[in-house]
Amino acid sequence: MSFNIAIDGPAGAGKSTIARLAAKELSFIYVDTGAMYRAIALGLLRNSIDIDNEAALLSALDLIEVGIRYVDGEQHVYLNGEDVSLLIRTEEVSDMTSRSSAKPQVRSKLTALQRDLAARENVLMDGRDIGTEILPDADLKIYLTASVRTRAKRRYLEQADKDGACTLEEIEQDIRERDYRDMHRETAPLRQADDAVLIDSSDMSVEEVVSEILRLVSLKENA
Ligand code: DC
C-alpha cells in the first residue's frame, strides 16, 4: 500500500517549494497537479479555444494529452509529447488555468491520472482539491495557507527585478480575485478538508513548515 500526502491551499502559500523539499526528505514522488492544469490551459490557448463553448471545449480536450515523467527526481509535464514544463509558467497561462480549471470537463480529464499515480507510488500531491476530491482517503492531509499580504509580498519580491512589474497593491488585488475564483467555483472549490491539518505559513520559514510536515508524517507512520 502506498502512503499518500495531500497538500492543498491557495496560490502563493509556498506549496510547491515546501512540497518539493518535503517529498525529497521522505523519498516520495512530488506531484504538482497545478502543472497538469496549466498544460491543458496551454493547449487551449494555443488552439484559441473559447472555453465557454462546451462543444469546442470537449473536442479540444479530446485532442489534448497530458503526461508527466520524472527526470532526475523533478516532475516534467508534457502536452501531446512536448515538454512544456517551462512554457506553462507565464501570466497568460496562469490566467487561463484559473478559468479552465473551473470546468468539470477539464477536471475529469485529470482525476484518473492523479489517482493512478497515488495508488502506485508514495506521493506528496499538491493542488486545490486533493484532500477533498482526488484522495479523500489520503494518509495525511495538510491545508497550507498564508495571509494575502504575505503571499503578495512573496510574489512582489519574485517579480521585482522583471520588466513591467506590478505594485504590491495590484498583486494583492490579483491574489484576492484568484482566491475568490478558486474558492467559489462550482466544481471542486478550494476548501480545507474536515480532516486536514491547517498550517498558516505567514510567520514561518520554509524550513519550519517542512519540519512540521515531517513531524506530522512520523506521527501518522507511528500511529
Ligand atoms: O498551483 P498552481 O498555481 O500551479 O495552479 C494553477 C491553477 O490551477 C490555479 O488557478 C488553481 C488550479 N488548480 C486546480 O484547480 N486544481 C488543482 N488540483 C491544482 C491547480
PDB file of C-alpha atoms and ligand atoms in Angstrom:
ATOM      1  CA  MET A   1       0.000   0.000   0.000  1.00  0.00           C
ATOM      2  CA  SER A   2       1.281   3.433  -0.853  1.00  0.00           C
ATOM      3  CA  PHE A   3       1.397   6.317   1.622  1.00  0.00           C
ATOM      4  CA  ASN A   4      -0.304   9.436   0.270  1.00  0.00           C
ATOM      5  CA  ILE A   5       0.017  13.009   1.463  1.00  0.00           C
ATOM      6  CA  ALA A   6      -2.357  15.679   0.158  1.00  0.00           C
ATOM      7  CA  ILE A   7      -1.399  19.349   0.357  1.00  0.00           C
ATOM      8  CA  ASP A   8      -3.978  21.913  -0.650  1.00  0.00           C
ATOM      9  CA  GLY A   9      -4.113  25.655  -0.312  1.00  0.00           C
ATOM     10  CA  PRO A  10      -4.299  28.932  -2.205  1.00  0.00           C
ATOM     11  CA  ALA A  11      -1.758  30.235  -4.701  1.00  0.00           C
ATOM     12  CA  GLY A  12       1.394  31.715  -3.188  1.00  0.00           C
ATOM     13  CA  ALA A  13       1.249  29.870   0.134  1.00  0.00           C
ATOM     14  CA  GLY A  14       4.548  28.196  -0.755  1.00  0.00           C
ATOM     15  CA  LYS A  15       3.013  24.802  -1.510  1.00  0.00           C
ATOM     16  CA  SER A  16       5.274  23.772  -4.351  1.00  0.00           C
ATOM     17  CA  THR A  17       8.571  24.791  -2.711  1.00  0.00           C
ATOM     18  CA  ILE A  18       7.585  23.122   0.527  1.00  0.00           C
ATOM     19  CA  ALA A  19       6.073  20.035  -1.086  1.00  0.00           C
ATOM     20  CA  ARG A  20       9.164  19.517  -3.237  1.00  0.00           C
ATOM     21  CA  LEU A  21      11.501  19.700  -0.234  1.00  0.00           C
ATOM     22  CA  ALA A  22       9.349  17.526   1.996  1.00  0.00           C
ATOM     23  CA  ALA A  23       8.964  14.911  -0.762  1.00  0.00           C
ATOM     24  CA  LYS A  24      12.744  14.801  -1.178  1.00  0.00           C
ATOM     25  CA  GLU A  25      13.277  14.265   2.557  1.00  0.00           C
ATOM     26  CA  LEU A  26      10.723  11.463   2.541  1.00  0.00           C
ATOM     27  CA  SER A  27      11.849   9.943  -0.798  1.00  0.00           C
ATOM     28  CA  PHE A  28       8.279  10.345  -2.016  1.00  0.00           C
ATOM     29  CA  ILE A  29       7.226  11.406  -5.507  1.00  0.00           C
ATOM     30  CA  TYR A  30       6.154  15.027  -5.646  1.00  0.00           C
ATOM     31  CA  VAL A  31       3.100  15.501  -7.854  1.00  0.00           C
ATOM     32  CA  ASP A  32       2.383  19.098  -8.847  1.00  0.00           C
ATOM     33  CA  THR A  33      -1.202  18.891 -10.115  1.00  0.00           C
ATOM     34  CA  GLY A  34      -1.283  22.620 -10.940  1.00  0.00           C
ATOM     35  CA  ALA A  35       1.252  21.894 -13.693  1.00  0.00           C
ATOM     36  CA  MET A  36      -1.179  19.416 -15.264  1.00  0.00           C
ATOM     37  CA  TYR A  37      -3.967  22.018 -15.306  1.00  0.00           C
ATOM     38  CA  ARG A  38      -1.504  24.512 -16.729  1.00  0.00           C
ATOM     39  CA  ALA A  39      -0.561  22.136 -19.579  1.00  0.00           C
ATOM     40  CA  ILE A  40      -4.216  21.793 -20.549  1.00  0.00           C
ATOM     41  CA  ALA A  41      -4.627  25.575 -20.417  1.00  0.00           C
ATOM     42  CA  LEU A  42      -1.630  25.996 -22.722  1.00  0.00           C
ATOM     43  CA  GLY A  43      -3.210  23.558 -25.188  1.00  0.00           C
ATOM     44  CA  LEU A  44      -6.456  25.524 -25.089  1.00  0.00           C
ATOM     45  CA  LEU A  45      -4.640  28.840 -25.604  1.00  0.00           C
ATOM     46  CA  ARG A  46      -2.592  27.510 -28.499  1.00  0.00           C
ATOM     47  CA  ASN A  47      -5.769  26.468 -30.267  1.00  0.00           C
ATOM     48  CA  SER A  48      -7.627  29.687 -29.361  1.00  0.00           C
ATOM     49  CA  ILE A  49     -10.455  27.700 -27.784  1.00  0.00           C
ATOM     50  CA  ASP A  50     -13.425  29.579 -26.372  1.00  0.00           C
ATOM     51  CA  ILE A  51     -13.753  27.579 -23.171  1.00  0.00           C
ATOM     52  CA  ASP A  52     -17.328  28.741 -22.631  1.00  0.00           C
ATOM     53  CA  ASN A  53     -18.347  26.966 -25.825  1.00  0.00           C
ATOM     54  CA  GLU A  54     -18.899  23.452 -24.499  1.00  0.00           C
ATOM     55  CA  ALA A  55     -18.693  21.640 -27.845  1.00  0.00           C
ATOM     56  CA  ALA A  56     -15.458  23.425 -28.744  1.00  0.00           C
ATOM     57  CA  LEU A  57     -14.016  22.690 -25.296  1.00  0.00           C
ATOM     58  CA  LEU A  58     -14.893  18.994 -25.480  1.00  0.00           C
ATOM     59  CA  SER A  59     -13.423  18.466 -28.920  1.00  0.00           C
ATOM     60  CA  ALA A  60     -10.280  20.368 -27.948  1.00  0.00           C
ATOM     61  CA  LEU A  61      -9.895  18.230 -24.805  1.00  0.00           C
ATOM     62  CA  ASP A  62     -10.168  15.095 -26.928  1.00  0.00           C
ATOM     63  CA  LEU A  63      -7.042  16.152 -28.760  1.00  0.00           C
ATOM     64  CA  ILE A  64      -5.084  17.182 -25.682  1.00  0.00           C
ATOM     65  CA  GLU A  65      -2.963  14.604 -23.939  1.00  0.00           C
ATOM     66  CA  VAL A  66      -1.191  15.413 -20.697  1.00  0.00           C
ATOM     67  CA  GLY A  67       1.582  13.263 -19.288  1.00  0.00           C
ATOM     68  CA  ILE A  68       4.122  13.548 -16.533  1.00  0.00           C
ATOM     69  CA  ARG A  69       7.529  11.994 -16.210  1.00  0.00           C
ATOM     70  CA  TYR A  70      10.310  12.336 -13.657  1.00  0.00           C
ATOM     71  CA  VAL A  71      13.744  13.429 -14.806  1.00  0.00           C
ATOM     72  CA  ASP A  72      16.414  13.451 -12.050  1.00  0.00           C
ATOM     73  CA  GLY A  73      13.614  13.460  -9.485  1.00  0.00           C
ATOM     74  CA  GLU A  74      11.930  16.543 -10.994  1.00  0.00           C
ATOM     75  CA  GLN A  75       8.447  16.406 -12.462  1.00  0.00           C
ATOM     76  CA  HIS A  76       8.219  17.333 -16.139  1.00  0.00           C
ATOM     77  CA  VAL A  77       4.856  17.863 -17.761  1.00  0.00           C
ATOM     78  CA  TYR A  78       4.109  17.009 -21.379  1.00  0.00           C
ATOM     79  CA  LEU A  79       1.462  18.313 -23.744  1.00  0.00           C
ATOM     80  CA  ASN A  80       0.971  15.841 -26.576  1.00  0.00           C
ATOM     81  CA  GLY A  81       4.515  14.596 -26.071  1.00  0.00           C
ATOM     82  CA  GLU A  82       6.161  18.047 -25.890  1.00  0.00           C
ATOM     83  CA  ASP A  83       7.895  19.012 -22.640  1.00  0.00           C
ATOM     84  CA  VAL A  84       6.088  22.228 -21.669  1.00  0.00           C
ATOM     85  CA  SER A  85       7.364  22.448 -18.080  1.00  0.00           C
ATOM     86  CA  LEU A  86       8.795  25.950 -18.601  1.00  0.00           C
ATOM     87  CA  LEU A  87       6.194  27.276 -21.070  1.00  0.00           C
ATOM     88  CA  ILE A  88       3.362  26.876 -18.552  1.00  0.00           C
ATOM     89  CA  ARG A  89       4.766  29.437 -16.100  1.00  0.00           C
ATOM     90  CA  THR A  90       3.587  32.635 -17.844  1.00  0.00           C
ATOM     91  CA  GLU A  91       0.904  35.016 -16.529  1.00  0.00           C
ATOM     92  CA  GLU A  92      -1.197  34.282 -19.644  1.00  0.00           C
ATOM     93  CA  VAL A  93      -1.198  30.567 -18.838  1.00  0.00           C
ATOM     94  CA  SER A  94      -1.870  31.238 -15.116  1.00  0.00           C
ATOM     95  CA  ASP A  95      -4.901  33.245 -16.043  1.00  0.00           C
ATOM     96  CA  MET A  96      -6.288  30.688 -18.485  1.00  0.00           C
ATOM     97  CA  THR A  97      -5.605  27.909 -15.946  1.00  0.00           C
ATOM     98  CA  SER A  98      -7.596  29.661 -13.282  1.00  0.00           C
ATOM     99  CA  ARG A  99     -10.572  29.876 -15.676  1.00  0.00           C
ATOM    100  CA  SER A 100     -10.289  26.493 -17.419  1.00  0.00           C
ATOM    101  CA  SER A 101      -9.686  24.511 -14.213  1.00  0.00           C
ATOM    102  CA  ALA A 102     -13.172  25.550 -13.094  1.00  0.00           C
ATOM    103  CA  LYS A 103     -14.645  23.461 -15.946  1.00  0.00           C
ATOM    104  CA  PRO A 104     -15.757  19.972 -14.871  1.00  0.00           C
ATOM    105  CA  GLN A 105     -14.760  18.584 -18.281  1.00  0.00           C
ATOM    106  CA  VAL A 106     -11.197  19.747 -17.676  1.00  0.00           C
ATOM    107  CA  ARG A 107     -11.086  18.375 -14.129  1.00  0.00           C
ATOM    108  CA  SER A 108     -12.413  14.951 -15.016  1.00  0.00           C
ATOM    109  CA  LYS A 109      -9.655  14.579 -17.589  1.00  0.00           C
ATOM    110  CA  LEU A 110      -7.018  14.673 -14.828  1.00  0.00           C
ATOM    111  CA  THR A 111      -8.747  12.817 -11.996  1.00  0.00           C
ATOM    112  CA  ALA A 112      -7.831   9.304 -13.132  1.00  0.00           C
ATOM    113  CA  LEU A 113      -4.231  10.238 -13.899  1.00  0.00           C
ATOM    114  CA  GLN A 114      -3.778  11.678 -10.405  1.00  0.00           C
ATOM    115  CA  ARG A 115      -5.483   8.794  -8.595  1.00  0.00           C
ATOM    116  CA  ASP A 116      -3.488   6.237 -10.585  1.00  0.00           C
ATOM    117  CA  LEU A 117      -0.206   7.788  -9.551  1.00  0.00           C
ATOM    118  CA  ALA A 118      -1.231   7.851  -5.903  1.00  0.00           C
ATOM    119  CA  ALA A 119      -2.310   4.210  -5.998  1.00  0.00           C
ATOM    120  CA  ARG A 120       1.064   3.099  -7.347  1.00  0.00           C
ATOM    121  CA  GLU A 121       3.553   5.304  -5.509  1.00  0.00           C
ATOM    122  CA  ASN A 122       4.160   7.070  -2.206  1.00  0.00           C
ATOM    123  CA  VAL A 123       3.188  10.559  -3.282  1.00  0.00           C
ATOM    124  CA  LEU A 124       3.055  14.010  -1.898  1.00  0.00           C
ATOM    125  CA  MET A 125       0.489  15.645  -4.147  1.00  0.00           C
ATOM    126  CA  ASP A 126      -0.269  19.333  -4.135  1.00  0.00           C
ATOM    127  CA  GLY A 127      -3.246  21.169  -5.572  1.00  0.00           C
ATOM    128  CA  ARG A 128      -6.621  22.594  -4.603  1.00  0.00           C
ATOM    129  CA  ASP A 129      -8.905  19.552  -4.292  1.00  0.00           C
ATOM    130  CA  ILE A 130      -6.522  16.728  -3.433  1.00  0.00           C
ATOM    131  CA  GLY A 131      -7.736  16.137   0.143  1.00  0.00           C
ATOM    132  CA  THR A 132     -11.358  16.837  -0.675  1.00  0.00           C
ATOM    133  CA  GLU A 133     -11.893  15.125  -4.069  1.00  0.00           C
ATOM    134  CA  ILE A 134      -8.927  13.286  -5.508  1.00  0.00           C
ATOM    135  CA  LEU A 135      -7.568  11.432  -2.475  1.00  0.00           C
ATOM    136  CA  PRO A 136     -10.276  11.566   0.199  1.00  0.00           C
ATOM    137  CA  ASP A 137      -8.506   8.678   1.996  1.00  0.00           C
ATOM    138  CA  ALA A 138      -5.041  10.241   1.972  1.00  0.00           C
ATOM    139  CA  ASP A 139      -2.934   9.215   4.982  1.00  0.00           C
ATOM    140  CA  LEU A 140      -2.161  12.836   5.804  1.00  0.00           C
ATOM    141  CA  LYS A 141      -3.915  15.993   4.628  1.00  0.00           C
ATOM    142  CA  ILE A 142      -2.476  19.457   5.011  1.00  0.00           C
ATOM    143  CA  TYR A 143      -4.099  22.779   4.224  1.00  0.00           C
ATOM    144  CA  LEU A 144      -1.268  25.242   3.745  1.00  0.00           C
ATOM    145  CA  THR A 145      -2.131  28.897   3.685  1.00  0.00           C
ATOM    146  CA  ALA A 146      -0.714  32.361   4.424  1.00  0.00           C
ATOM    147  CA  SER A 147      -2.221  35.826   4.675  1.00  0.00           C
ATOM    148  CA  VAL A 148      -2.955  37.710   1.436  1.00  0.00           C
ATOM    149  CA  ARG A 149      -0.376  40.352   2.415  1.00  0.00           C
ATOM    150  CA  THR A 150       2.355  37.739   2.956  1.00  0.00           C
ATOM    151  CA  ARG A 151       1.586  35.972  -0.311  1.00  0.00           C
ATOM    152  CA  ALA A 152       1.542  39.268  -2.207  1.00  0.00           C
ATOM    153  CA  LYS A 153       4.898  40.283  -0.716  1.00  0.00           C
ATOM    154  CA  ARG A 154       6.436  36.969  -1.749  1.00  0.00           C
ATOM    155  CA  ARG A 155       5.223  37.364  -5.315  1.00  0.00           C
ATOM    156  CA  TYR A 156       6.295  41.029  -5.347  1.00  0.00           C
ATOM    157  CA  LEU A 157       9.855  40.076  -4.396  1.00  0.00           C
ATOM    158  CA  GLU A 158       9.917  37.340  -7.060  1.00  0.00           C
ATOM    159  CA  GLN A 159       8.981  39.721  -9.871  1.00  0.00           C
ATOM    160  CA  ALA A 160      10.650  42.915  -8.591  1.00  0.00           C
ATOM    161  CA  ASP A 161      13.575  42.639 -10.993  1.00  0.00           C
ATOM    162  CA  LYS A 162      11.444  41.910 -14.076  1.00  0.00           C
ATOM    163  CA  ASP A 163      10.155  44.460 -16.588  1.00  0.00           C
ATOM    164  CA  GLY A 164       6.524  45.504 -16.255  1.00  0.00           C
ATOM    165  CA  ALA A 165       6.482  44.624 -12.576  1.00  0.00           C
ATOM    166  CA  CYS A 166       3.204  45.205 -10.703  1.00  0.00           C
ATOM    167  CA  THR A 167       2.782  47.152  -7.473  1.00  0.00           C
ATOM    168  CA  LEU A 168       2.172  45.341  -4.199  1.00  0.00           C
ATOM    169  CA  GLU A 169      -1.433  46.590  -4.203  1.00  0.00           C
ATOM    170  CA  GLU A 170      -2.044  45.229  -7.732  1.00  0.00           C
ATOM    171  CA  ILE A 171      -0.666  41.863  -6.725  1.00  0.00           C
ATOM    172  CA  GLU A 172      -2.818  41.781  -3.586  1.00  0.00           C
ATOM    173  CA  GLN A 173      -5.893  42.532  -5.666  1.00  0.00           C
ATOM    174  CA  ASP A 174      -4.985  39.787  -8.142  1.00  0.00           C
ATOM    175  CA  ILE A 175      -4.469  37.265  -5.326  1.00  0.00           C
ATOM    176  CA  ARG A 176      -7.837  38.180  -3.778  1.00  0.00           C
ATOM    177  CA  GLU A 177      -9.591  37.688  -7.129  1.00  0.00           C
ATOM    178  CA  ARG A 178      -7.895  34.364  -7.821  1.00  0.00           C
ATOM    179  CA  ASP A 179      -8.673  33.093  -4.298  1.00  0.00           C
ATOM    180  CA  TYR A 180     -12.283  34.083  -4.767  1.00  0.00           C
ATOM    181  CA  ARG A 181     -12.492  32.249  -8.088  1.00  0.00           C
ATOM    182  CA  ASP A 182     -10.775  29.101  -6.737  1.00  0.00           C
ATOM    183  CA  MET A 183     -12.958  29.036  -3.596  1.00  0.00           C
ATOM    184  CA  HIS A 184     -16.297  29.826  -5.184  1.00  0.00           C
ATOM    185  CA  ARG A 185     -16.317  27.744  -8.324  1.00  0.00           C
ATOM    186  CA  GLU A 186     -18.976  25.054  -8.547  1.00  0.00           C
ATOM    187  CA  THR A 187     -16.680  22.144  -9.306  1.00  0.00           C
ATOM    188  CA  ALA A 188     -14.099  21.138  -6.707  1.00  0.00           C
ATOM    189  CA  PRO A 189     -13.743  24.517  -4.994  1.00  0.00           C
ATOM    190  CA  LEU A 190     -10.688  25.104  -2.846  1.00  0.00           C
ATOM    191  CA  ARG A 191     -11.534  24.368   0.773  1.00  0.00           C
ATOM    192  CA  GLN A 192      -9.923  22.765   3.775  1.00  0.00           C
ATOM    193  CA  ALA A 193     -10.949  19.112   4.161  1.00  0.00           C
ATOM    194  CA  ASP A 194     -12.513  18.395   7.556  1.00  0.00           C
ATOM    195  CA  ASP A 195      -9.640  16.102   8.488  1.00  0.00           C
ATOM    196  CA  ALA A 196      -6.835  18.316   7.148  1.00  0.00           C
ATOM    197  CA  VAL A 197      -4.225  19.902   9.413  1.00  0.00           C
ATOM    198  CA  LEU A 198      -4.107  23.678   8.949  1.00  0.00           C
ATOM    199  CA  ILE A 199      -0.663  25.254   8.609  1.00  0.00           C
ATOM    200  CA  ASP A 200      -0.503  29.039   8.304  1.00  0.00           C
ATOM    201  CA  SER A 201       2.948  29.820   6.934  1.00  0.00           C
ATOM    202  CA  SER A 202       2.669  33.637   7.254  1.00  0.00           C
ATOM    203  CA  ASP A 203       5.240  33.773  10.040  1.00  0.00           C
ATOM    204  CA  MET A 204       7.089  30.538   9.335  1.00  0.00           C
ATOM    205  CA  SER A 205      10.205  29.869   7.291  1.00  0.00           C
ATOM    206  CA  VAL A 206      10.207  27.220   4.568  1.00  0.00           C
ATOM    207  CA  GLU A 207      12.362  25.003   6.797  1.00  0.00           C
ATOM    208  CA  GLU A 208       9.919  25.330   9.689  1.00  0.00           C
ATOM    209  CA  VAL A 209       6.983  24.284   7.522  1.00  0.00           C
ATOM    210  CA  VAL A 210       8.908  21.338   6.063  1.00  0.00           C
ATOM    211  CA  SER A 211       9.875  20.075   9.521  1.00  0.00           C
ATOM    212  CA  GLU A 212       6.301  20.437  10.719  1.00  0.00           C
ATOM    213  CA  ILE A 213       5.165  18.255   7.800  1.00  0.00           C
ATOM    214  CA  LEU A 214       7.861  15.665   8.524  1.00  0.00           C
ATOM    215  CA  ARG A 215       6.758  15.630  12.171  1.00  0.00           C
ATOM    216  CA  LEU A 216       3.125  15.048  11.133  1.00  0.00           C
ATOM    217  CA  VAL A 217       4.169  12.219   8.801  1.00  0.00           C
ATOM    218  CA  SER A 218       6.124  10.449  11.517  1.00  0.00           C
ATOM    219  CA  LEU A 219       3.163  10.757  13.901  1.00  0.00           C
ATOM    220  CA  LYS A 220       0.958   9.078  11.266  1.00  0.00           C
ATOM    221  CA  GLU A 221       3.524   6.391  10.458  1.00  0.00           C
ATOM    222  CA  ASN A 222       3.881   5.509  14.137  1.00  0.00           C
ATOM    223  CA  ALA A 223       0.173   5.684  14.920  1.00  0.00           C
TER     224      ALA A 223
HETATM  225  O1   DC B   1      -0.812  25.675  -8.147  1.00  0.00           O
HETATM  226  P1   DC B   1      -0.809  26.465  -9.448  1.00  0.00           P
HETATM  227  O2   DC B   1      -0.646  27.952  -9.266  1.00  0.00           O
HETATM  228  O3   DC B   1       0.155  25.919 -10.465  1.00  0.00           O
HETATM  229  O4   DC B   1      -2.290  26.260 -10.048  1.00  0.00           O
HETATM  230  C1   DC B   1      -2.670  26.874 -11.240  1.00  0.00           C
HETATM  231  C2   DC B   1      -4.189  26.946 -11.303  1.00  0.00           C
HETATM  232  O5   DC B   1      -4.738  25.627 -11.399  1.00  0.00           O
HETATM  233  C3   DC B   1      -4.902  27.652 -10.160  1.00  0.00           C
HETATM  234  O6   DC B   1      -5.792  28.631 -10.693  1.00  0.00           O
HETATM  235  C4   DC B   1      -5.711  26.577  -9.480  1.00  0.00           C
HETATM  236  C5   DC B   1      -5.788  25.458 -10.471  1.00  0.00           C
HETATM  237  N1   DC B   1      -5.669  24.141  -9.857  1.00  0.00           N
HETATM  238  C6   DC B   1      -6.806  23.437  -9.606  1.00  0.00           C
HETATM  239  O7   DC B   1      -7.902  23.925  -9.877  1.00  0.00           O
HETATM  240  N2   DC B   1      -6.742  22.195  -9.057  1.00  0.00           N
HETATM  241  C7   DC B   1      -5.565  21.657  -8.735  1.00  0.00           C
HETATM  242  N3   DC B   1      -5.530  20.439  -8.193  1.00  0.00           N
HETATM  243  C8   DC B   1      -4.369  22.368  -8.968  1.00  0.00           C
HETATM  244  C9   DC B   1      -4.451  23.627  -9.525  1.00  0.00           C
END
